[in-house]
Amino acid sequence: MSNIENNWKFSEDLPVESPVIEKARKLSIEMGVAPISRAVGSQLASIVAMTGARTIAEVGTGLGVSGLWLLSGRDNISLTTIDSESEYHRHARALFTEAGIAPSRLRFINGKAEDVLPRMNENSYDLVIIDADPDQLLEYFEHSLRLIRPGGTVLVPRVLKGGRVADPAARDDVSVDYRTLLTELASSDAVVTALSPAGDGLLQVTRVG
């Protein structure tokens, strides 16, 4: 195993999850819903703490692993989370309750993100995380930039797509779209961009001005 692989494995194994997040992760895997990695989850919690984000929107609830990480650091954060699967919301609600998160801090929207996002108010969120259909990423990302306030951040986990985005020989539509997005963001003056290799990649895009 190379030093890079050793470093990656160490960073993935290091974060300690709460019992509720561990339960949500196990249930996600049992139901065939891929949760974010522990390293990405810890980065989400750190970003929330560093930015002081209080209003968060999430595209793709899953069974609540990412939401639990996002809300783990502070008790004055509200989360709006979107998913088309009502069963996922049912499980996520129960897990949030088990974690002691007040229902008043949560807003569940059951529906397709491409239908929901255009109806949401612009400049309304400090943080938006996109963890949903990769085929729709560009559309979701465009809406997310509209939803965040100046100084707000859009987060996209799994953006490296198992190494395919970094491989110029990978020419499938999703890999090309992701590669194009990352390249354009890196040279944009309208945002500040960082890409972490944690998990399967975590893209951080902060709106300037």
XYZ file of C-alpha atoms in Angstrom, residues 2-209:
208
model
C 1.391 3.426 -0.978
C 1.833 6.344 1.410
C -1.100 8.088 -0.243
C -3.307 5.049 0.300
C -2.121 4.757 3.908
C -2.935 8.407 4.515
C -6.359 8.010 2.918
C -7.210 4.929 4.984
C -6.010 6.569 8.200
C -8.116 9.690 7.562
C -11.158 7.540 6.801
C -10.786 5.412 9.933
C -9.993 8.262 12.344
C -13.367 10.050 12.825
C -15.549 8.760 15.646
C -19.265 8.635 14.938
C -22.027 8.908 17.505
C -24.082 5.755 18.135
C -27.000 7.243 16.193
C -24.857 8.009 13.151
C -23.414 4.494 13.330
C -26.968 3.150 13.400
C -27.960 5.334 10.438
C -24.895 4.169 8.508
C -25.633 0.497 9.166
C -29.283 0.877 8.187
C -28.309 2.790 5.037
C -26.019 -0.017 3.924
C -28.689 -2.620 4.685
C -31.178 -0.710 2.521
C -28.727 -0.191 -0.332
C -28.322 3.550 0.254
C -24.647 4.539 0.106
C -23.887 6.915 3.020
C -21.116 9.494 2.977
C -17.852 8.270 4.482
C -16.852 9.053 8.061
C -14.082 11.375 6.854
C -16.538 13.363 4.735
C -19.011 13.473 7.604
C -16.404 14.913 9.955
C -15.490 17.505 7.327
C -19.148 18.517 7.033
C -19.357 19.057 10.783
C -16.114 21.030 10.733
C -17.268 23.252 7.858
C -20.522 24.019 9.673
C -18.577 24.948 12.809
C -16.043 27.087 10.928
C -18.592 28.979 8.836
C -21.161 29.423 11.583
C -23.834 28.184 9.179
C -27.323 28.298 10.661
C -29.533 27.510 7.662
C -28.701 24.415 5.628
C -30.406 22.793 2.639
C -29.682 19.211 1.655
C -30.430 17.635 -1.721
C -30.686 13.918 -1.003
C -31.699 12.986 2.552
C -30.853 9.313 2.369
C -31.366 7.909 5.846
C -29.882 10.947 7.548
C -26.161 10.205 7.881
C -25.055 13.505 6.335
C -27.807 15.447 8.106
C -26.819 14.046 11.483
C -23.205 15.072 10.874
C -24.277 18.556 9.734
C -26.343 19.096 12.883
C -23.884 17.473 15.288
C -21.921 20.554 16.282
C -24.503 23.178 17.291
C -28.107 23.419 18.428
C -29.100 26.578 16.533
C -29.007 25.103 13.019
C -32.039 24.412 10.850
C -31.997 21.800 8.084
C -34.226 21.617 5.021
C -33.764 18.219 3.404
C -35.160 17.022 0.078
C -35.702 13.469 -1.123
C -38.147 11.745 -3.442
C -38.281 8.612 -1.262
C -40.795 8.983 1.554
C -39.481 5.802 3.191
C -36.056 7.421 3.575
C -37.666 10.385 5.288
C -39.525 8.082 7.671
C -36.298 6.441 8.798
C -34.396 9.750 8.908
C -37.080 11.369 11.094
C -36.821 8.532 13.599
C -33.028 8.765 13.684
C -33.050 12.550 14.118
C -35.496 12.117 17.002
C -33.261 9.461 18.556
C -30.359 11.924 18.294
C -32.371 14.471 20.292
C -32.812 16.937 17.416
C -35.954 19.021 17.841
C -38.508 18.680 15.020
C -38.649 22.485 14.811
C -35.107 22.436 13.396
C -36.069 20.120 10.542
C -38.021 20.576 7.334
C -38.558 17.493 5.197
C -39.601 18.013 1.581
C -40.742 14.909 -0.249
C -40.291 15.391 -3.995
C -37.883 15.422 -6.899
C -35.134 18.002 -6.451
C -35.543 19.261 -10.022
C -39.122 20.219 -9.122
C -38.443 21.505 -5.613
C -35.290 23.606 -6.046
C -36.730 26.124 -8.555
C -39.446 26.995 -6.032
C -37.055 27.709 -3.170
C -36.079 31.275 -2.295
C -32.738 32.648 -3.417
C -30.160 33.943 -0.929
C -31.844 31.938 1.840
C -29.213 29.430 2.982
C -25.743 29.542 4.463
C -24.917 26.056 3.222
C -26.279 23.675 0.584
C -25.123 20.090 0.198
C -25.844 18.079 -2.959
C -25.778 14.303 -2.565
C -28.291 13.083 -5.118
C -28.636 11.879 -8.717
C -25.233 12.501 -10.380
C -26.913 12.876 -13.771
C -28.612 16.025 -12.468
C -25.629 17.538 -10.661
C -25.139 20.507 -12.988
C -28.788 21.518 -12.668
C -28.771 21.052 -8.893
C -25.525 22.982 -8.580
C -26.866 25.936 -10.550
C -29.896 26.156 -8.280
C -27.744 25.760 -5.170
C -25.587 28.753 -6.075
C -28.798 30.752 -6.327
C -30.012 29.537 -2.938
C -26.904 30.421 -0.911
C -26.268 33.868 0.457
C -23.114 35.803 -0.478
C -20.383 34.065 1.494
C -22.413 30.853 1.533
C -21.033 27.478 0.491
C -22.173 24.611 -1.729
C -20.807 21.157 -0.850
C -20.753 18.185 -3.234
C -19.570 14.818 -1.876
C -18.612 11.920 -4.208
C -17.461 14.397 -6.832
C -14.480 12.259 -7.929
C -16.748 9.342 -8.906
C -14.446 6.505 -7.921
C -11.434 7.987 -9.709
C -13.191 8.399 -13.054
C -13.189 12.204 -12.957
C -9.407 12.252 -12.542
C -9.002 9.836 -15.453
C -8.985 11.737 -18.784
C -9.779 8.480 -20.562
C -13.169 8.309 -18.797
C -15.532 9.899 -21.318
C -18.953 8.974 -19.933
C -21.340 11.926 -19.565
C -21.175 12.145 -15.779
C -17.362 12.060 -15.634
C -17.095 14.695 -18.364
C -19.698 16.935 -16.708
C -17.980 16.713 -13.325
C -14.547 17.316 -14.831
C -15.829 20.333 -16.756
C -17.530 21.770 -13.664
C -14.395 21.413 -11.536
C -12.211 23.011 -14.210
C -14.553 25.959 -14.702
C -14.939 26.565 -10.969
C -11.171 26.512 -10.437
C -10.759 29.506 -12.763
C -13.855 31.462 -11.689
C -13.546 34.780 -9.855
C -17.112 34.491 -8.547
C -16.342 31.633 -6.160
C -13.573 30.193 -4.004
C -13.187 26.466 -4.611
C -11.494 23.658 -2.713
C -11.468 19.938 -3.503
C -10.761 17.388 -0.789
C -9.955 13.765 -1.710
C -11.731 12.515 1.429
C -14.190 9.729 0.772
C -14.842 9.911 -2.943
C -14.092 13.626 -3.023
C -15.715 16.630 -1.359
C -16.100 19.797 -3.416
C -16.453 23.069 -1.496
C -17.591 26.144 -3.404
C -18.003 29.454 -1.566
C -19.808 32.332 -3.222
C -17.860 35.603 -3.252
C -19.691 38.887 -2.789
